[in-house]
Amino acid sequence: MLKFSGGVSLITSDLQVGDDAHEHLPGLEYMLEFEDIFDKGRGRGRGVGFIFKGSRYRDGYLRFNLYHFGLNRVWCNMPSSSHWRWELALGGGASYLHDKSDFSSFYYYADDSKFGLGVLLKAGIESRLSKHVGLGLEANTIYHIFFDSNSKVEDKPINGIVSTDLMLGLRFYF
């Protein structure tokens, strides 16, 4: 199955930019994912996905892109008689943050990149519109962990960003 989804997201953790901590930052998020349900009788499978979050806040001064690429372990139901399918997944992978913030009046400018790890938890439901096309709604939470000693938050050596999203998208079944 191939998934294309997009929706709204919210950073639910504090985001440290310069000397300011921001919380509850909204944004847009997009996902491309491929899933292989190898054990349809038990509803087990695996997936590989790419998630992109682009955010711009405070009149464009706070701008960053957040990427996640990872593998998922999928549990789902695959009823042949119903048009509805539910799914749960847990995954992990690589995260990348590109901070392009410009607070000139606050004496802060960033053009910084960080690599880290990401842990994904998702739940969704979808409906088959035809034999090969469906429409799905899912919620994802990703914990991005960055090991950057220059970006400590409250003297913690691990800097993390938690984002949660709600996405709607098309599903293509093969």
Steps between C-alpha positions, in 0.01 A plus 500: 500500500621850415383794715502874427381714792502858619362690792551723799758444771582639839833504682394398849842538664692819571714615206806698606600775253767738625400596853127443439304179555199457272221252559193376314623605155266405211617408151435287193625146457519263202564126485592244235495139617514147360359206699528127444248291695678164482270310740146604408343233722656652811517856367875539532724695268777752459532839347751759395406866509615856449341788694567870433392784729544859387427774751502879496398704805502855642473682167755269337780556751494146638539256209615140501459174313479169684544167319457139612590189301441165663374144513170400662359184650129491405203326661169528317176327410450394138136388479408390149127563548526852638610827345650616830853432628675613819871511567754552778874541440817554696822600330839656522738675269707806427394859564642817350432860607592804292450822698477812281382745767575873482431712806718795398335725754580242768862455378442138398544342160522129425582302192563180688449130429477212746473125457343270755268210565123487475241274663159482328163388638196511273136394486266526206184394326423483131219416263532333161342708227571234235710185462822701467429840664417601857473807722670500839519711815784451746666657801876485546728594787874522443763555767809644329816465712801718416839450668639851451701643788449855365122485535445399860159572648517564874849339509372168361746339256223349286280748315169357386205621298161330522258561214149367457298515179166413349519408131255413226613329183460256214592130515588292195474121537703258287 
